[in-house]
GROMACS .gro file of C-alpha atoms in nm:
model
  209
    1UNK     CA    1  -0.295   1.821   1.261
    2UNK     CA    2  -0.169   1.498   1.092
    3UNK     CA    3   0.195   1.430   1.209
    4UNK     CA    4   0.442   1.332   0.944
    5UNK     CA    5   0.438   0.954   0.942
    6UNK     CA    6   0.735   0.717   0.914
    7UNK     CA    7   0.780   0.499   0.590
    8UNK     CA    8   0.713   0.208   0.852
    9UNK     CA    9   0.418   0.282   1.063
   10UNK     CA   10   0.288   0.123   1.400
   11UNK     CA   11  -0.074   0.052   1.488
   12UNK     CA   12  -0.256  -0.164   1.749
   13UNK     CA   13  -0.536  -0.393   1.758
   14UNK     CA   14  -0.859  -0.415   1.740
   15UNK     CA   15  -0.805  -0.357   1.366
   16UNK     CA   16  -0.978  -0.401   1.026
   17UNK     CA   17  -0.712  -0.453   0.725
   18UNK     CA   18  -0.842  -0.356   0.396
   19UNK     CA   19  -0.692  -0.461   0.064
   20UNK     CA   20  -0.713  -0.307  -0.276
   21UNK     CA   21  -0.999  -0.072  -0.333
   22UNK     CA   22  -0.949   0.020  -0.696
   23UNK     CA   23  -1.229   0.313  -0.718
   24UNK     CA   24  -1.500   0.104  -0.558
   25UNK     CA   25  -1.663   0.359  -0.371
   26UNK     CA   26  -1.979   0.186  -0.265
   27UNK     CA   27  -1.801  -0.130  -0.179
   28UNK     CA   28  -1.586   0.115   0.050
   29UNK     CA   29  -1.885   0.224   0.212
   30UNK     CA   30  -2.050  -0.100   0.265
   31UNK     CA   31  -1.728  -0.230   0.439
   32UNK     CA   32  -1.703   0.086   0.661
   33UNK     CA   33  -2.064   0.033   0.772
   34UNK     CA   34  -2.014  -0.346   0.834
   35UNK     CA   35  -1.662  -0.279   1.031
   36UNK     CA   36  -1.760  -0.009   1.250
   37UNK     CA   37  -1.650   0.355   1.282
   38UNK     CA   38  -1.291   0.433   1.307
   39UNK     CA   39  -1.338   0.595   1.666
   40UNK     CA   40  -1.427   0.260   1.774
   41UNK     CA   41  -1.155   0.049   1.569
   42UNK     CA   42  -0.823   0.079   1.364
   43UNK     CA   43  -0.795   0.073   1.012
   44UNK     CA   44  -0.522  -0.023   0.801
   45UNK     CA   45  -0.545   0.031   0.415
   46UNK     CA   46  -0.303  -0.148   0.201
   47UNK     CA   47  -0.305   0.084  -0.091
   48UNK     CA   48  -0.437   0.069  -0.464
   49UNK     CA   49  -0.709   0.306  -0.403
   50UNK     CA   50  -0.754   0.417  -0.746
   51UNK     CA   51  -0.766   0.291  -1.115
   52UNK     CA   52  -0.992   0.055  -1.276
   53UNK     CA   53  -1.304   0.156  -1.088
   54UNK     CA   54  -1.486   0.484  -1.165
   55UNK     CA   55  -1.490   0.652  -0.833
   56UNK     CA   56  -1.130   0.681  -0.737
   57UNK     CA   57  -1.178   1.066  -0.672
   58UNK     CA   58  -1.453   0.961  -0.412
   59UNK     CA   59  -1.257   0.693  -0.256
   60UNK     CA   60  -0.953   0.919  -0.179
   61UNK     CA   61  -1.173   1.183  -0.071
   62UNK     CA   62  -1.328   1.000   0.184
   63UNK     CA   63  -1.047   0.803   0.286
   64UNK     CA   64  -0.850   1.132   0.344
   65UNK     CA   65  -1.153   1.286   0.535
   66UNK     CA   66  -1.144   0.989   0.744
   67UNK     CA   67  -0.777   0.990   0.801
   68UNK     CA   68  -0.797   1.369   0.903
   69UNK     CA   69  -1.084   1.318   1.166
   70UNK     CA   70  -0.912   1.010   1.318
   71UNK     CA   71  -0.522   1.046   1.224
   72UNK     CA   72  -0.408   0.792   1.503
   73UNK     CA   73  -0.694   0.521   1.421
   74UNK     CA   74  -0.631   0.518   1.031
   75UNK     CA   75  -0.301   0.404   0.821
   76UNK     CA   76  -0.308   0.464   0.443
   77UNK     CA   77  -0.044   0.269   0.293
   78UNK     CA   78   0.101   0.339  -0.053
   79UNK     CA   79   0.015   0.090  -0.338
   80UNK     CA   80   0.185   0.027  -0.672
   81UNK     CA   81  -0.130   0.215  -0.819
   82UNK     CA   82  -0.054   0.522  -0.630
   83UNK     CA   83   0.207   0.652  -0.882
   84UNK     CA   84   0.215   0.851  -1.187
   85UNK     CA   85   0.323   0.590  -1.416
   86UNK     CA   86   0.024   0.358  -1.334
   87UNK     CA   87  -0.241   0.629  -1.325
   88UNK     CA   88  -0.118   0.755  -1.674
   89UNK     CA   89  -0.153   0.399  -1.803
   90UNK     CA   90  -0.483   0.307  -1.625
   91UNK     CA   91  -0.758   0.533  -1.545
   92UNK     CA   92  -0.722   0.773  -1.262
   93UNK     CA   93  -0.518   1.027  -1.446
   94UNK     CA   94  -0.813   1.077  -1.711
   95UNK     CA   95  -1.065   1.080  -1.421
   96UNK     CA   96  -0.912   1.349  -1.208
   97UNK     CA   97  -0.856   1.562  -1.502
   98UNK     CA   98  -1.184   1.517  -1.658
   99UNK     CA   99  -1.362   1.563  -1.316
  100UNK     CA  100  -1.114   1.872  -1.201
  101UNK     CA  101  -0.805   1.960  -1.389
  102UNK     CA  102  -0.449   1.884  -1.396
  103UNK     CA  103  -0.352   2.087  -1.067
  104UNK     CA  104  -0.579   1.861  -0.880
  105UNK     CA  105  -0.426   1.570  -1.038
  106UNK     CA  106  -0.086   1.690  -0.938
  107UNK     CA  107  -0.220   1.731  -0.590
  108UNK     CA  108  -0.332   1.383  -0.584
  109UNK     CA  109   0.023   1.276  -0.680
  110UNK     CA  110   0.191   1.465  -0.390
  111UNK     CA  111  -0.061   1.281  -0.163
  112UNK     CA  112   0.027   0.926  -0.299
  113UNK     CA  113   0.422   1.041  -0.255
  114UNK     CA  114   0.360   1.133   0.117
  115UNK     CA  115   0.195   0.806   0.200
  116UNK     CA  116   0.391   0.558   0.423
  117UNK     CA  117   0.519   0.205   0.289
  118UNK     CA  118   0.466  -0.039   0.545
  119UNK     CA  119   0.328  -0.112   0.893
  120UNK     CA  120   0.350  -0.342   1.197
  121UNK     CA  121   0.027  -0.421   1.369
  122UNK     CA  122   0.022  -0.520   1.712
  123UNK     CA  123   0.396  -0.589   1.715
  124UNK     CA  124   0.334  -0.911   1.520
  125UNK     CA  125   0.191  -0.849   1.174
  126UNK     CA  126   0.409  -0.680   0.888
  127UNK     CA  127   0.202  -0.512   0.621
  128UNK     CA  128   0.242  -0.350   0.292
  129UNK     CA  129   0.076  -0.347  -0.038
  130UNK     CA  130   0.356  -0.593  -0.240
  131UNK     CA  131   0.582  -0.781  -0.050
  132UNK     CA  132   0.942  -0.832   0.068
  133UNK     CA  133   1.271  -0.786  -0.082
  134UNK     CA  134   1.613  -0.928  -0.113
  135UNK     CA  135   1.753  -0.604  -0.006
  136UNK     CA  136   1.544  -0.622   0.335
  137UNK     CA  137   1.660  -0.770   0.639
  138UNK     CA  138   1.600  -0.544   0.907
  139UNK     CA  139   1.277  -0.350   0.939
  140UNK     CA  140   1.485  -0.018   0.993
  141UNK     CA  141   1.607  -0.028   0.663
  142UNK     CA  142   1.242   0.093   0.552
  143UNK     CA  143   1.266   0.437   0.723
  144UNK     CA  144   1.584   0.500   0.556
  145UNK     CA  145   1.390   0.519   0.218
  146UNK     CA  146   1.333   0.845   0.062
  147UNK     CA  147   0.957   0.791  -0.037
  148UNK     CA  148   0.860   1.131  -0.136
  149UNK     CA  149   0.933   1.061  -0.497
  150UNK     CA  150   0.771   0.863  -0.779
  151UNK     CA  151   0.795   0.448  -0.727
  152UNK     CA  152   1.124   0.346  -0.853
  153UNK     CA  153   1.147   0.034  -1.094
  154UNK     CA  154   1.384  -0.158  -0.865
  155UNK     CA  155   1.525  -0.166  -0.525
  156UNK     CA  156   1.356  -0.205  -0.189
  157UNK     CA  157   1.100   0.082  -0.246
  158UNK     CA  158   0.974  -0.097  -0.561
  159UNK     CA  159   0.978  -0.446  -0.398
  160UNK     CA  160   0.744  -0.343  -0.104
  161UNK     CA  161   0.477  -0.218  -0.365
  162UNK     CA  162   0.536  -0.472  -0.628
  163UNK     CA  163   0.651  -0.793  -0.533
  164UNK     CA  164   0.445  -1.133  -0.489
  165UNK     CA  165   0.467  -1.456  -0.326
  166UNK     CA  166   0.568  -1.778  -0.520
  167UNK     CA  167   0.313  -2.021  -0.602
  168UNK     CA  168   0.259  -2.285  -0.340
  169UNK     CA  169   0.430  -2.599  -0.563
  170UNK     CA  170   0.741  -2.389  -0.559
  171UNK     CA  171   0.777  -2.159  -0.273
  172UNK     CA  172   0.948  -2.409  -0.069
  173UNK     CA  173   1.225  -2.443  -0.336
  174UNK     CA  174   1.326  -2.102  -0.434
  175UNK     CA  175   1.410  -1.784  -0.256
  176UNK     CA  176   1.346  -1.523  -0.522
  177UNK     CA  177   1.281  -1.497  -0.900
  178UNK     CA  178   1.214  -1.247  -1.121
  179UNK     CA  179   0.847  -1.138  -1.140
  180UNK     CA  180   0.801  -1.170  -1.523
  181UNK     CA  181   0.437  -1.111  -1.518
  182UNK     CA  182   0.468  -0.765  -1.334
  183UNK     CA  183   0.751  -0.685  -1.553
  184UNK     CA  184   0.944  -0.571  -1.230
  185UNK     CA  185   1.065  -0.678  -0.888
  186UNK     CA  186   1.035  -1.050  -0.747
  187UNK     CA  187   0.850  -1.340  -0.689
  188UNK     CA  188   0.953  -1.440  -0.297
  189UNK     CA  189   0.943  -1.795  -0.140
  190UNK     CA  190   0.861  -1.918   0.204
  191UNK     CA  191   1.235  -1.945   0.315
  192UNK     CA  192   1.317  -1.559   0.299
  193UNK     CA  193   0.961  -1.461   0.436
  194UNK     CA  194   1.022  -1.703   0.758
  195UNK     CA  195   1.371  -1.561   0.780
  196UNK     CA  196   1.247  -1.194   0.755
  197UNK     CA  197   0.974  -1.259   1.020
  198UNK     CA  198   1.204  -1.437   1.267
  199UNK     CA  199   1.470  -1.198   1.225
  200UNK     CA  200   1.232  -0.929   1.347
  201UNK     CA  201   1.034  -1.107   1.591
  202UNK     CA  202   0.716  -1.121   1.384
  203UNK     CA  203   0.451  -1.363   1.322
  204UNK     CA  204   0.334  -1.311   0.937
  205UNK     CA  205   0.295  -1.115   0.655
  206UNK     CA  206  -0.020  -0.913   0.530
  207UNK     CA  207  -0.031  -0.788   0.177
  208UNK     CA  208  -0.274  -0.656  -0.089
  209UNK     CA  209  -0.173  -0.639  -0.460
   0.00000   0.00000   0.00000
């Protein structure tokens, strides 16, 4: 039985950290073959399992089966595409309904709502799908979020799944600016990232998106 995980999970090394999969089932299988079985090594998946690629259902079923068999060795974080809004505007909603039905799609959405939002790896690395937030100073704030809902359009929950780093040419000069390309959240600079890491005794940020 898988215990309810906190919003901010913890996992140790050795570890393989995996970014966006987006329905690429065969790439996922190849990666698992190359990296090794989860009984021998930990895995942190940073979200965005569905949309764009045509095998989102297979990706989810395989990852959930691995999680059930190795609950302590595998963390599945929520990405911005693990939401009703994104799957309706991209491909996964249609994929799930055409392959199964609306009930199955809604069950997948409940799974997405239950996924944790971030992870600390070996007490050194801070992992999430998107990035940091001007609302975040101490990591214990993350566990106060109610994650069992649709991803909001602003706030800390949104930023963890949606924010991006500023480009190198301006990252030293700005803290946060509006993320106009995403139409929500922020672009963050190097100073707030370093401050957050220093305040929480961490080394680096690991993200997907």
